[in-house]
PDB file of C-alpha atoms in Angstrom:
ATOM      1  CA  VAL A   1     -10.500  -0.836   2.196  1.00 85.00           C
ATOM      2  CA  VAL A   2      -8.630  -3.867   3.541  1.00 80.00           C
ATOM      3  CA  ALA A   3      -6.113  -1.609   5.278  1.00 80.00           C
ATOM      4  CA  PHE A   4      -8.952   0.336   6.903  1.00 83.00           C
ATOM      5  CA  VAL A   5     -10.667  -2.878   8.043  1.00 84.00           C
ATOM      6  CA  THR A   6      -7.341  -4.039   9.487  1.00 78.00           C
ATOM      7  CA  PHE A   7      -7.022  -0.728  11.314  1.00 79.00           C
ATOM      8  CA  LEU A   8     -10.567  -1.016  12.693  1.00 79.00           C
ATOM      9  CA  CYS A   9      -9.929  -4.559  13.925  1.00 81.00           C
ATOM     10  CA  PHE A  10      -6.788  -3.503  15.758  1.00 78.00           C
ATOM     11  CA  VAL A  11      -8.486  -0.438  17.258  1.00 79.00           C
ATOM     12  CA  ALA A  12     -11.506  -2.466  18.385  1.00 80.00           C
ATOM     13  CA  SER A  13      -9.283  -5.058  20.026  1.00 79.00           C
ATOM     14  CA  ARG A  14      -7.258  -2.352  21.825  1.00 76.00           C
ATOM     15  CA  SER A  15      -4.060  -3.836  20.434  1.00 71.00           C
ATOM     16  CA  GLY A  16      -0.600  -2.419  20.883  1.00 69.00           C
ATOM     17  CA  GLY A  17       0.623   0.680  19.139  1.00 77.00           C
ATOM     18  CA  ALA A  18       2.600  -1.079  16.416  1.00 73.00           C
ATOM     19  CA  TYR A  19      -0.422  -2.928  15.078  1.00 75.00           C
ATOM     20  CA  THR A  20      -2.654   0.121  14.958  1.00 79.00           C
ATOM     21  CA  ALA A  21       0.046   2.493  13.727  1.00 82.00           C
ATOM     22  CA  LEU A  22       1.043   0.258  10.830  1.00 81.00           C
ATOM     23  CA  ALA A  23      -2.547  -0.255   9.696  1.00 80.00           C
ATOM     24  CA  LEU A  24      -3.318   3.466   9.966  1.00 83.00           C
ATOM     25  CA  MET A  25      -0.124   4.417   8.159  1.00 85.00           C
ATOM     26  CA  GLU A  26      -0.880   2.052   5.274  1.00 84.00           C
ATOM     27  CA  THR A  27      -4.460   3.323   5.056  1.00 85.00           C
ATOM     28  CA  VAL A  28      -3.305   6.947   4.841  1.00 89.00           C
ATOM     29  CA  ILE A  29      -0.520   6.256   2.331  1.00 86.00           C
ATOM     30  CA  THR A  30      -2.836   4.203   0.128  1.00 85.00           C
ATOM     31  CA  ALA A  31      -5.462   6.957   0.226  1.00 88.00           C
ATOM     32  CA  LEU A  32      -2.833   9.548  -0.716  1.00 87.00           C
ATOM     33  CA  PHE A  33      -1.631   7.484  -3.691  1.00 82.00           C
ATOM     34  CA  PHE A  34      -5.273   6.964  -4.716  1.00 85.00           C
ATOM     35  CA  LEU A  35      -5.884  10.731  -4.627  1.00 87.00           C
ATOM     36  CA  LEU A  36      -2.633  11.386  -6.464  1.00 82.00           C
ATOM     37  CA  TYR A  37      -3.678   9.171  -9.369  1.00 80.00           C
ATOM     38  CA  LEU A  38      -7.356  10.198  -9.221  1.00 86.00           C
ATOM     39  CA  LEU A  39      -6.564  13.915  -9.466  1.00 85.00           C
ATOM     40  CA  LYS A  40      -3.844  13.203 -12.057  1.00 83.00           C
ATOM     41  CA  LEU A  41      -1.257  14.972  -9.931  1.00 75.00           C
ATOM     42  CA  ASP A  42       1.321  12.433 -11.076  1.00 72.00           C
ATOM     43  CA  LYS A  43       1.220  14.138 -14.499  1.00 77.00           C
ATOM     44  CA  LYS A  44       1.769  17.580 -12.966  1.00 78.00           C
ATOM     45  CA  LEU A  45       4.441  16.568 -10.461  1.00 75.00           C
ATOM     46  CA  ARG A  46       6.840  15.012 -12.938  1.00 76.00           C
ATOM     47  CA  TRP A  47       9.950  15.404 -10.764  1.00 78.00           C
ATOM     48  CA  LEU A  48       9.274  11.996  -9.196  1.00 72.00           C
ATOM     49  CA  PHE A  49       8.560   8.719 -10.975  1.00 73.00           C
ATOM     50  CA  TRP A  50       5.365   7.934  -9.073  1.00 72.00           C
ATOM     51  CA  PRO A  51       4.856   4.300 -10.144  1.00 76.00           C
ATOM     52  CA  LEU A  52       8.303   3.461  -8.791  1.00 77.00           C
ATOM     53  CA  ALA A  53       7.464   5.255  -5.532  1.00 79.00           C
ATOM     54  CA  ASP A  54       4.256   3.219  -5.374  1.00 78.00           C
ATOM     55  CA  ILE A  55       6.226  -0.009  -5.892  1.00 84.00           C
ATOM     56  CA  PHE A  56       8.660   1.010  -3.152  1.00 86.00           C
ATOM     57  CA  ASN A  57       5.742   1.732  -0.802  1.00 83.00           C
ATOM     58  CA  SER A  58       4.135  -1.644  -1.560  1.00 86.00           C
ATOM     59  CA  VAL A  59       7.343  -3.582  -0.935  1.00 88.00           C
ATOM     60  CA  ILE A  60       8.151  -1.795   2.334  1.00 88.00           C
ATOM     61  CA  ALA A  61       4.542  -2.149   3.515  1.00 85.00           C
ATOM     62  CA  ALA A  62       4.588  -5.856   2.664  1.00 88.00           C
ATOM     63  CA  LEU A  63       7.730  -6.371   4.747  1.00 88.00           C
ATOM     64  CA  PHE A  64       6.298  -4.534   7.759  1.00 85.00           C
ATOM     65  CA  LEU A  65       2.929  -6.273   7.387  1.00 81.00           C
ATOM     66  CA  LEU A  66       4.617  -9.669   7.272  1.00 86.00           C
ATOM     67  CA  ILE A  67       6.353  -9.089  10.583  1.00 85.00           C
ATOM     68  CA  VAL A  68       3.569  -7.321  12.461  1.00 83.00           C
ATOM     69  CA  CYS A  69       0.649  -9.427  11.246  1.00 81.00           C
ATOM     70  CA  LEU A  70       2.454 -12.692  11.861  1.00 82.00           C
ATOM     71  CA  PHE A  71       3.015 -11.561  15.443  1.00 80.00           C
ATOM     72  CA  ALA A  72      -0.661 -10.597  15.697  1.00 78.00           C
ATOM     73  CA  VAL A  73      -1.794 -14.006  14.425  1.00 79.00           C
ATOM     74  CA  ILE A  74       0.689 -15.976  16.533  1.00 83.00           C
ATOM     75  CA  ILE A  75       0.110 -14.076  19.778  1.00 79.00           C
ATOM     76  CA  LYS A  76      -3.672 -13.564  19.173  1.00 70.00           C
ATOM     77  CA  THR A  77      -4.364 -11.651  22.368  1.00 74.00           C
ATOM     78  CA  ASN A  78      -8.078 -11.614  21.480  1.00 78.00           C
ATOM     79  CA  ASN A  79     -10.338 -12.175  18.478  1.00 79.00           C
ATOM     80  CA  GLY A  80      -9.927  -8.604  17.236  1.00 75.00           C
ATOM     81  CA  THR A  81      -6.159  -8.955  17.109  1.00 79.00           C
ATOM     82  CA  LEU A  82      -6.508 -12.263  15.297  1.00 81.00           C
ATOM     83  CA  ALA A  83      -8.946 -10.756  12.772  1.00 79.00           C
ATOM     84  CA  GLY A  84      -6.671  -7.744  12.265  1.00 79.00           C
ATOM     85  CA  GLY A  85      -3.722 -10.064  11.699  1.00 80.00           C
ATOM     86  CA  VAL A  86      -5.639 -12.096   9.135  1.00 84.00           C
ATOM     87  CA  PHE A  87      -6.815  -8.976   7.296  1.00 82.00           C
ATOM     88  CA  GLY A  88      -3.249  -7.678   7.490  1.00 82.00           C
ATOM     89  CA  LEU A  89      -1.980 -10.848   5.829  1.00 87.00           C
ATOM     90  CA  VAL A  90      -4.595 -10.376   3.077  1.00 88.00           C
ATOM     91  CA  LEU A  91      -3.311  -6.809   2.739  1.00 84.00           C
ATOM     92  CA  LEU A  92       0.221  -8.206   2.514  1.00 87.00           C
ATOM     93  CA  VAL A  93      -0.801 -10.345  -0.471  1.00 90.00           C
ATOM     94  CA  LEU A  94      -2.491  -7.352  -2.090  1.00 87.00           C
ATOM     95  CA  CYS A  95       0.640  -5.225  -1.622  1.00 85.00           C
ATOM     96  CA  VAL A  96       2.800  -7.898  -3.271  1.00 88.00           C
ATOM     97  CA  VAL A  97       0.347  -8.238  -6.168  1.00 90.00           C
ATOM     98  CA  ASP A  98       0.279  -4.436  -6.544  1.00 84.00           C
ATOM     99  CA  ALA A  99       4.074  -4.257  -6.642  1.00 85.00           C
ATOM    100  CA  VAL A 100       4.359  -7.067  -9.195  1.00 86.00           C
ATOM    101  CA  LEU A 101       1.660  -5.648 -11.476  1.00 86.00           C
ATOM    102  CA  LEU A 102       3.121  -2.142 -11.336  1.00 82.00           C
ATOM    103  CA  PHE A 103       6.614  -3.447 -11.991  1.00 84.00           C
ATOM    104  CA  GLN A 104       5.379  -5.307 -15.067  1.00 83.00           C
ATOM    105  CA  LYS A 105       3.501  -2.231 -16.286  1.00 80.00           C
ATOM    106  CA  ILE A 106       6.300   0.319 -16.094  1.00 77.00           C
ATOM    107  CA  SER A 107       9.083   0.535 -18.611  1.00 65.00           C
ATOM    108  CA  LEU A 108      12.156   2.278 -17.322  1.00 60.00           C
ATOM    109  CA  GLY A 109      13.698   2.841 -20.764  1.00 60.00           C
ATOM    110  CA  ALA A 110      10.662   4.340 -22.514  1.00 58.00           C
ATOM    111  CA  PRO A 111       9.845   8.049 -22.555  1.00 59.00           C
ATOM    112  CA  ARG A 112       7.433   9.154 -19.842  1.00 54.00           C
ATOM    113  CA  GLY A 113       4.073  10.806 -20.212  1.00 57.00           C
ATOM    114  CA  ARG A 114       2.650   9.253 -23.375  1.00 53.00           C
ATOM    115  CA  ASN A 115       0.421   6.208 -23.180  1.00 54.00           C
ATOM    116  CA  THR A 116      -0.895   6.041 -26.714  1.00 54.00           C
ATOM    117  CA  PRO A 117       1.211   5.620 -29.837  1.00 56.00           C
ATOM    118  CA  ALA A 118       1.641   8.680 -32.042  1.00 56.00           C
ATOM    119  CA  LYS A 119      -0.346   8.760 -35.301  1.00 54.00           C
TER     120      LYS A 119
END
């Protein structure tokens, strides 16, 4: 939701392509990961360790958001760009929190696919 609000702020302010493209890209990727987990496709597509891919996405997005949103806040062409930059920085914090929580949750040495202990 925050990524979509960031995208809307950048579109409404008629900001440059990098601002809008990054916000749209993060919205789409987040929606795809949400659908992947919602439809339990991560259990069917076991050839990729999806939580690690999600961590990688969050870290890369956080790096891009740091650069682009800091430029948006510093330059602040108009109020929409400033609002998009602020929402982007909130999204940056959420991406870092997501990466940290997922990293703490996964165990790389344990067998995959079973969440409950065997009886």
